Short mmCIF file of C-alpha atoms in Angstrom, two decimals:
data_model
loop_
_atom_site.label_atom_id
_atom_site.label_comp_id
_atom_site.label_asym_id
_atom_site.label_seq_id
_atom_site.Cartn_x
_atom_site.Cartn_y
_atom_site.Cartn_z
CA UNK A 116 0.00 0.00 0.00
CA UNK A 117 1.38 3.42 -0.97
CA UNK A 118 0.81 6.45 1.23
CA UNK A 119 1.12 10.18 0.67
CA UNK A 120 4.59 11.68 0.89
CA UNK A 121 3.34 14.22 3.45
CA UNK A 122 3.29 11.43 6.05
CA UNK A 123 7.05 10.89 5.86
CA UNK A 124 8.08 13.84 8.06
CA UNK A 125 5.40 12.88 10.61
CA UNK A 126 6.84 9.45 11.36
CA UNK A 127 8.94 10.65 14.30
CA UNK A 128 7.34 12.34 17.30
CA UNK A 129 9.01 13.15 20.60
CA UNK A 130 6.03 11.98 22.67
CA UNK A 131 5.63 8.73 20.72
CA UNK A 132 9.35 8.02 21.01
CA UNK A 133 9.29 8.44 24.78
CA UNK A 134 6.09 6.38 25.03
CA UNK A 135 7.95 3.43 23.52
CA UNK A 136 10.88 3.94 25.89
CA UNK A 137 8.51 4.05 28.88
CA UNK A 138 6.81 0.85 27.74
CA UNK A 139 10.20 -0.89 27.54
CA UNK A 140 11.10 0.27 31.05
CA UNK A 141 7.74 -0.89 32.42
CA UNK A 142 8.21 -4.30 30.83
CA UNK A 143 11.57 -4.51 32.61
CA UNK A 144 9.86 -3.86 35.95
CA UNK A 145 10.76 -0.20 36.43
CA UNK A 146 8.49 2.10 38.41
CA UNK A 147 7.90 5.08 36.10
CA UNK A 148 7.99 8.71 37.21
CA UNK A 149 6.72 10.33 34.05
CA UNK A 150 7.98 13.89 33.57
CA UNK A 151 7.85 13.68 29.77
CA UNK A 152 4.30 14.84 29.00
CA UNK A 153 2.90 18.24 29.95
CA UNK A 154 -0.52 16.93 30.96
CA UNK A 155 -1.62 18.45 34.25
CA UNK A 156 -2.31 15.97 37.05
CA UNK A 157 -4.59 18.50 38.79
CA UNK A 158 -8.38 18.08 38.61
CA UNK A 159 -10.86 20.40 36.94
CA UNK A 160 -12.85 22.51 39.38
CA UNK A 161 -16.10 21.14 40.85
CA UNK A 162 -18.33 23.83 39.31
CA UNK A 163 -16.94 22.95 35.87
CA UNK A 164 -17.66 19.25 36.32
CA UNK A 165 -21.13 20.05 37.62
CA UNK A 166 -21.97 22.11 34.52
CA UNK A 167 -20.97 19.20 32.32
CA UNK A 168 -22.81 16.68 34.50
CA UNK A 169 -26.03 18.68 34.35
CA UNK A 170 -25.76 18.82 30.56
CA UNK A 171 -25.69 15.04 30.30
CA UNK A 172 -29.31 14.85 31.43
CA UNK A 173 -30.47 17.40 28.85
CA UNK A 174 -31.37 15.63 25.58
CA UNK A 175 -31.06 18.89 23.65
CA UNK A 176 -27.28 18.65 24.14
CA UNK A 177 -27.00 15.21 22.54
CA UNK A 178 -27.03 16.19 18.86
CA UNK A 179 -24.63 17.86 16.47
CA UNK A 180 -23.49 21.33 17.51
CA UNK A 181 -23.17 23.86 14.70
CA UNK A 182 -21.50 27.27 14.85
CA UNK A 183 -24.56 29.23 16.03
CA UNK A 184 -24.94 26.84 18.96
CA UNK A 185 -21.49 27.85 20.23
CA UNK A 186 -22.54 31.49 20.72
CA UNK A 187 -22.60 31.33 24.52
CA UNK A 188 -19.09 29.93 24.63
CA UNK A 189 -17.79 32.49 22.14
CA UNK A 190 -19.29 35.30 24.20
CA UNK A 191 -17.68 33.91 27.37
CA UNK A 192 -14.29 33.66 25.63
CA UNK A 193 -14.56 37.22 24.30
CA UNK A 194 -15.50 38.58 27.73
CA UNK A 195 -12.64 36.67 29.40
CA UNK A 196 -10.19 38.12 26.90
CA UNK A 197 -11.50 41.67 27.21
CA UNK A 198 -11.30 41.50 31.02
CA UNK A 199 -7.74 40.23 30.92
CA UNK A 200 -6.21 42.31 28.13
CA UNK A 201 -8.56 45.26 27.67
CA UNK A 202 -9.11 44.76 23.94
CA UNK A 203 -12.63 44.51 22.49
CA UNK A 204 -13.47 41.28 20.66
CA UNK A 205 -16.47 40.50 18.46
CA UNK A 206 -17.67 37.00 19.47
CA UNK A 207 -19.48 36.60 16.13
CA UNK A 208 -16.55 37.24 13.80
CA UNK A 209 -13.36 37.18 15.89
CA UNK A 210 -13.76 34.05 18.05
CA UNK A 211 -13.80 30.37 17.01
CA UNK A 212 -14.10 27.30 19.27
CA UNK A 213 -11.33 24.71 18.83
CA UNK A 214 -10.64 21.15 19.91
CA UNK A 215 -7.70 22.46 21.94
CA UNK A 216 -5.25 25.05 20.65
CA UNK A 217 -3.29 22.24 18.96
CA UNK A 218 -6.14 21.82 16.49
CA UNK A 219 -5.84 25.48 15.56
CA UNK A 220 -2.11 25.38 14.95
CA UNK A 221 -2.46 22.14 12.96
CA UNK A 222 -5.38 23.26 10.75
CA UNK A 223 -4.58 26.94 10.14
CA UNK A 224 -1.73 26.19 7.67
CA UNK A 225 -4.30 24.49 5.44
CA UNK A 226 -6.05 27.85 5.16
CA UNK A 227 -2.90 29.92 4.55
CA UNK A 228 -0.21 27.91 2.77
CA UNK A 229 -0.01 26.75 -0.81
CA UNK A 230 2.42 23.90 -1.60
CA UNK A 231 5.98 25.16 -1.25
CA UNK A 232 5.15 28.25 0.83
CA UNK A 233 7.28 28.78 3.92
CA UNK A 234 6.16 28.91 7.52
CA UNK A 235 8.55 30.52 10.00
CA UNK A 236 8.59 28.35 13.13
CA UNK A 237 10.38 28.47 16.46
CA UNK A 238 13.22 25.95 16.87
CA UNK A 239 12.81 24.29 19.33
CA UNK A 240 9.04 24.40 19.23
CA UNK A 241 5.86 22.44 19.84
CA UNK A 242 5.54 19.44 17.46
CA UNK A 243 2.01 20.24 16.18
CA UNK A 244 3.29 23.50 14.69
CA UNK A 245 5.56 21.46 12.43
CA UNK A 246 2.94 18.82 11.67
CA UNK A 247 0.35 21.31 10.46
CA UNK A 248 2.78 22.82 7.95
CA UNK A 249 3.74 19.43 6.56
CA UNK A 250 0.08 18.44 6.20
CA UNK A 251 -0.42 21.61 4.16
CA UNK A 252 2.57 20.67 1.93
CA UNK A 253 4.43 23.77 3.11
CA UNK A 254 8.09 24.26 3.84
CA UNK A 255 9.53 25.07 7.25
CA UNK A 256 12.14 27.65 8.04
CA UNK A 257 13.28 27.08 11.65
CA UNK A 258 14.09 30.21 13.64
CA UNK A 259 16.74 29.13 16.18
CA UNK A 260 16.11 29.98 19.82
CA UNK A 261 19.38 30.44 21.70
CA UNK A 262 20.02 31.10 25.37
CA UNK A 263 22.14 34.16 24.53
CA UNK A 264 19.07 35.70 22.84
CA UNK A 265 16.75 34.82 25.75
CA UNK A 266 15.24 32.12 23.51
CA UNK A 267 13.73 34.74 21.19
CA UNK A 268 14.16 34.50 17.39
CA UNK A 269 16.24 37.05 15.49
CA UNK A 270 14.10 38.16 12.55
CA UNK A 271 17.00 39.81 10.71
CA UNK A 272 18.65 36.40 10.33
CA UNK A 273 15.87 35.12 8.03
CA UNK A 274 17.19 35.02 4.43
CA UNK A 275 15.47 37.28 1.89
CA UNK A 276 14.58 34.39 -0.49
CA UNK A 277 12.80 32.62 2.39
CA UNK A 278 10.93 35.78 3.34
CA UNK A 279 9.74 36.17 -0.25
CA UNK A 280 8.03 32.77 0.01
CA UNK A 281 6.87 33.05 3.64
CA UNK A 282 3.14 33.23 4.42
CA UNK A 283 2.95 32.65 8.17
CA UNK A 284 4.99 32.93 11.36
CA UNK A 285 4.16 30.96 14.51
CA UNK A 286 5.23 32.28 17.92
CA UNK A 287 4.39 30.90 21.36
CA UNK A 288 5.29 32.65 24.62
CA UNK A 289 5.44 31.58 27.41
CA UNK A 290 7.34 29.02 25.38
CA UNK A 291 7.17 25.26 25.31
CA UNK A 292 9.73 23.74 25.75
CA UNK A 293 12.17 26.47 26.91
CA UNK A 294 9.74 28.19 29.38
CA UNK A 295 10.96 31.56 28.05
CA UNK A 296 8.71 34.62 28.12
CA UNK A 297 8.60 37.50 25.64
CA UNK A 298 8.07 41.21 26.37
CA UNK A 299 5.54 43.37 24.57
CA UNK A 300 8.38 45.11 22.70
CA UNK A 301 9.28 41.80 21.06
CA UNK A 302 5.68 41.26 19.93
CA UNK A 303 5.58 44.81 18.55
CA UNK A 304 8.72 44.02 16.56
CA UNK A 305 7.13 40.79 15.30
CA UNK A 306 3.94 42.57 14.22
CA UNK A 307 5.87 45.27 12.35
CA UNK A 308 8.06 42.64 10.68
CA UNK A 309 5.09 40.54 9.55
CA UNK A 310 3.17 43.60 8.35
CA UNK A 311 6.20 44.65 6.30
CA UNK A 312 6.49 41.23 4.65
CA UNK A 313 2.76 40.42 4.38
CA UNK A 314 3.01 37.42 6.73
CA UNK A 315 0.20 36.06 8.93
CA UNK A 316 1.26 36.15 12.58
CA UNK A 317 0.08 33.24 14.73
CA UNK A 318 0.51 33.16 18.51
CA UNK A 319 -0.07 29.93 20.41
CA UNK A 320 -0.86 30.99 23.99
CA UNK A 321 -1.64 27.95 26.19
CA UNK A 322 0.37 29.16 29.20
CA UNK A 323 -1.29 32.56 29.50
CA UNK A 324 -2.00 31.98 33.21
CA UNK A 325 0.90 29.75 34.31
CA UNK A 326 3.17 32.64 35.18
CA UNK A 327 5.19 33.12 38.37
CA UNK A 328 5.96 36.76 39.22
CA UNK A 329 8.72 37.35 41.71
CA UNK A 330 7.58 37.08 45.31
CA UNK A 331 6.03 40.29 46.56
CA UNK A 332 5.34 41.68 43.08
CA UNK A 333 1.70 41.91 43.95
CA UNK A 334 -0.32 41.61 47.13
CA UNK A 335 -0.88 37.95 48.14
CA UNK A 336 1.32 36.92 45.19
CA UNK A 337 -1.67 36.58 42.89
CA UNK A 338 -0.15 36.60 39.39
CA UNK A 339 -0.51 39.69 37.27
CA UNK A 340 0.07 37.98 33.94
CA UNK A 341 -0.43 41.15 31.91
CA UNK A 342 2.85 42.56 33.20
CA UNK A 343 4.84 39.50 32.15
CA UNK A 344 3.09 37.73 29.26
CA UNK A 345 1.32 40.03 26.82
CA UNK A 346 -1.17 38.99 24.16
CA UNK A 347 -0.10 39.37 20.54
CA UNK A 348 -3.20 41.53 20.03
CA UNK A 349 -1.80 44.10 22.45
CA UNK A 350 0.85 44.63 19.77
CA UNK A 351 -1.75 44.39 16.98
CA UNK A 352 -4.93 45.86 18.54
CA UNK A 353 -6.51 46.36 15.10
CA UNK A 354 -6.07 42.60 14.50
CA UNK A 355 -4.55 43.44 11.12
CA UNK A 356 -2.54 40.21 10.63
CA UNK A 357 -2.75 38.28 13.90
CA UNK A 358 -4.56 35.31 15.40
CA UNK A 359 -4.07 33.86 18.88
CA UNK A 360 -4.87 30.39 20.20
CA UNK A 361 -6.04 29.68 23.76
CA UNK A 362 -6.80 26.45 25.57
CA UNK A 363 -8.46 25.46 28.85
CA UNK A 364 -6.02 22.55 29.24
CA UNK A 365 -3.43 24.35 31.38
CA UNK A 366 -5.26 27.11 33.25
CA UNK A 367 -8.33 25.01 34.08
CA UNK A 368 -6.88 21.46 34.05
CA UNK A 369 -9.21 20.41 31.23
CA UNK A 370 -6.71 18.80 28.84
CA UNK A 371 -8.80 15.68 28.32
CA UNK A 372 -11.92 17.70 27.52
CA UNK A 373 -10.22 19.11 24.39
CA UNK A 374 -11.55 22.64 24.44
CA UNK A 375 -9.85 25.81 23.25
CA UNK A 376 -10.53 28.79 21.03
CA UNK A 377 -9.02 31.26 18.58
CA UNK A 378 -9.29 35.05 18.79
CA UNK A 379 -8.07 37.39 16.09
CA UNK A 380 -8.39 38.79 12.58
CA UNK A 381 -11.89 38.12 11.26
CA UNK A 382 -10.65 36.91 7.86
CA UNK A 383 -8.32 34.41 9.50
CA UNK A 384 -11.11 33.24 11.81
CA UNK A 385 -13.41 32.76 8.82
CA UNK A 386 -10.74 30.83 6.87
CA UNK A 387 -10.03 28.52 9.82
CA UNK A 388 -13.76 28.00 10.26
CA UNK A 389 -13.97 26.85 6.64
CA UNK A 390 -11.28 24.24 7.25
CA UNK A 391 -12.98 23.07 10.44
CA UNK A 392 -16.31 22.73 8.62
CA UNK A 393 -14.72 20.19 6.29
CA UNK A 394 -13.12 18.22 9.12
CA UNK A 395 -15.38 18.17 12.18
CA UNK A 396 -18.42 19.45 14.02
CA UNK A 397 -17.96 21.16 17.36
CA UNK A 398 -17.51 19.38 20.68
CA UNK A 399 -20.35 18.08 22.77
CA UNK A 400 -22.38 21.03 24.06
CA UNK A 401 -21.89 19.88 27.66
CA UNK A 402 -18.14 20.40 27.35
CA UNK A 403 -18.76 23.95 26.12
CA UNK A 404 -21.06 24.48 29.10
CA UNK A 405 -18.24 23.37 31.38
CA UNK A 406 -15.86 25.73 29.59
CA UNK A 407 -18.29 28.63 30.03
CA UNK A 408 -18.43 27.84 33.75
CA UNK A 409 -14.63 27.84 33.86
CA UNK A 410 -14.21 31.16 32.04
CA UNK A 411 -17.01 33.03 33.81
CA UNK A 412 -16.95 31.41 37.26
CA UNK A 413 -14.57 31.72 40.23
CA UNK A 414 -10.91 31.84 39.22
CA UNK A 415 -9.59 30.42 42.47
CA UNK A 416 -8.77 27.17 40.67
CA UNK A 417 -6.42 29.02 38.34
CA UNK A 418 -4.74 30.68 41.31
CA UNK A 419 -4.34 27.29 43.02
CA UNK A 420 -2.82 25.79 39.88
CA UNK A 421 -0.33 28.64 39.60
CA UNK A 422 0.64 28.26 43.27
CA UNK A 423 1.00 24.49 42.85
CA UNK A 424 3.30 24.71 39.83
CA UNK A 425 5.31 27.49 41.45
CA UNK A 426 5.96 25.22 44.46
CA UNK A 427 6.87 22.31 42.20
CA UNK A 428 9.20 24.50 40.18
CA UNK A 429 10.99 25.64 43.33
CA UNK A 430 11.25 22.08 44.64
CA UNK A 431 12.66 20.68 41.42
CA UNK A 432 15.11 23.52 40.81
CA UNK A 433 16.41 23.33 44.39
CA UNK A 434 16.85 19.57 44.12
CA UNK A 435 18.74 19.88 40.82
CA UNK A 436 21.01 22.53 42.33
CA UNK A 437 21.77 20.25 45.29
CA UNK A 438 23.06 17.54 42.94
CA UNK A 439 25.18 20.09 41.07
CA UNK A 440 22.93 20.51 38.02
CA UNK A 441 22.46 24.28 37.85
CA UNK A 442 19.59 25.43 35.63
CA UNK A 443 17.82 28.81 35.48
CA UNK A 444 14.53 29.25 37.33
CA UNK A 445 11.72 29.73 34.78
CA UNK A 446 9.13 32.46 35.19
CA UNK A 447 6.33 30.56 33.48
CA UNK A 448 4.90 27.22 32.22
CA UNK A 449 5.02 23.80 33.91
CA UNK A 450 8.45 22.90 32.51
CA UNK A 451 12.13 22.94 33.38
CA UNK A 452 14.42 23.35 30.36
CA UNK A 453 17.77 22.00 31.49
CA UNK A 454 21.04 22.09 29.59
CA UNK A 455 22.53 18.62 29.68
CA UNK A 456 25.90 17.82 31.27
CA UNK A 457 28.80 17.86 28.77
CA UNK A 458 28.87 14.08 28.39
CA UNK A 459 25.35 14.17 26.95
CA UNK A 460 25.42 17.55 25.22
CA UNK A 461 24.97 16.12 21.73
CA UNK A 462 22.69 13.18 22.47
CA UNK A 463 19.55 14.19 24.34
CA UNK A 464 17.55 11.27 22.88
CA UNK A 465 19.98 8.68 24.23
CA UNK A 466 20.12 10.50 27.58
CA UNK A 467 16.33 10.28 27.96
CA UNK A 468 16.17 6.69 26.72
CA UNK A 469 18.93 5.53 29.07
CA UNK A 470 17.51 7.56 31.97
CA UNK A 471 14.09 5.90 31.81
CA UNK A 472 15.64 2.47 31.24
CA UNK A 473 17.94 2.76 34.26
CA UNK A 474 15.84 4.80 36.69
CA UNK A 475 12.23 4.90 35.47
CA UNK A 476 12.36 8.71 35.22
CA UNK A 477 10.93 9.80 31.86
CA UNK A 478 11.78 13.19 30.35
CA UNK A 479 11.59 14.68 26.86
CA UNK A 480 14.77 15.06 24.78
CA UNK A 481 15.38 18.58 23.55
CA UNK A 482 16.21 17.32 20.05
CA UNK A 483 12.63 16.08 19.76
CA UNK A 484 11.46 19.72 19.66
CA UNK A 485 13.86 20.76 16.90
CA UNK A 486 17.53 20.90 15.95
CA UNK A 487 18.24 23.83 18.27
CA UNK A 488 16.84 21.85 21.19
CA UNK A 489 19.76 19.43 21.11
CA UNK A 490 21.79 19.58 24.29
CA UNK A 491 18.73 20.13 26.50
CA UNK A 492 16.10 18.07 28.23
CA UNK A 493 12.57 19.09 29.27
CA UNK A 494 11.05 18.01 32.56
CA UNK A 495 7.29 18.44 33.06
CA UNK A 496 6.32 19.21 36.67
CA UNK A 497 3.26 16.97 36.73
CA UNK A 498 3.83 15.26 40.11
CA UNK A 499 3.74 16.32 43.73
CA UNK A 500 6.99 17.65 45.33
CA UNK A 501 7.96 14.39 47.13
CA UNK A 502 7.84 12.49 43.83
CA UNK A 503 9.85 15.23 42.12
CA UNK A 504 12.45 14.93 44.89
CA UNK A 505 12.61 11.18 44.30
CA UNK A 506 13.00 11.75 40.56
CA UNK A 507 15.99 14.02 41.10
CA UNK A 508 17.56 11.49 43.49
CA UNK A 509 17.32 8.88 40.75
CA UNK A 510 18.76 11.32 38.19
CA UNK A 511 21.70 11.93 40.54
CA UNK A 512 22.41 8.18 40.73
CA UNK A 513 22.23 7.94 36.95
CA UNK A 514 24.62 10.84 36.44
#
């Protein structure tokens, strides 16, 4: 049987590779501490679950859900965004429900790229950004993210012939996997650059709330994310070229419910909606009801999640420092991006494979996120502090 050539670059995936390594370790009797996948172990809030549970008993929620039926969710998303960033959003033309932000980044290239067009992607970056471009038969120009540049791309390094064929740029800050954040000035530079070169600017924004200001930066240490992690639309308030993807997976611990949304330029929203119409209907209405409850209800769950991941970050960083592995303390996300010791600096895949085989601790190799990720490893803080301490003890024995 012969398959399409577009499948060839999709054959390797960092999460699938580590899944196989974990299975091998389990078969050998290892107890796994899985720090490889950024899936929150925290529960969704009770009022969210209740909204979904109540929907189950309503037969009117059991059928197909078309665009008009998502109006309540779109209005809730628009209001949430306006409250957080102070920019007006039209829920009818500038908001689109998604099956997680990953669906948006994977499907949008189908609406923008013709075969051979370039997409400018962060390297390292999230795998679905790459996959969507390949599915659209586009080409990828990786923008290297280096520590000396604070893991921000340098737009002036992009060759002119590539720019002439470029149709979209994908950014994502706070960044997965490096945990870097970007200031508003950087986004303003990105908007001006993309306007100059007629490039669609995409911002994947799943970690909008998982931000850790320095202690004492605000009363009771409640995060003021606006001061640290701006929206791309704050740099493009007219929504001239930009679209931004949000998810409830991280802020509201709803990863398995697969609910997110896009906000941005009305033409881009309409184009993505056309692609979605050919691929899927919307989620079950009960899930949207739960998402409405999350966005409009008490935000104490978000604050608890931020406090939890801050504590885990501090625990893990302190433990790494005690064993002599000195890594910077990230200001956002649920990840630690650690430069590997010299002996492993050019083989992050083997490091992670050997680590899980010998100790049961699973992490993600930096090379799995792109060429510029080689020499690093990503740890996801998805366990309680005592388990994280145990993981670092095992890493110390391995090293």
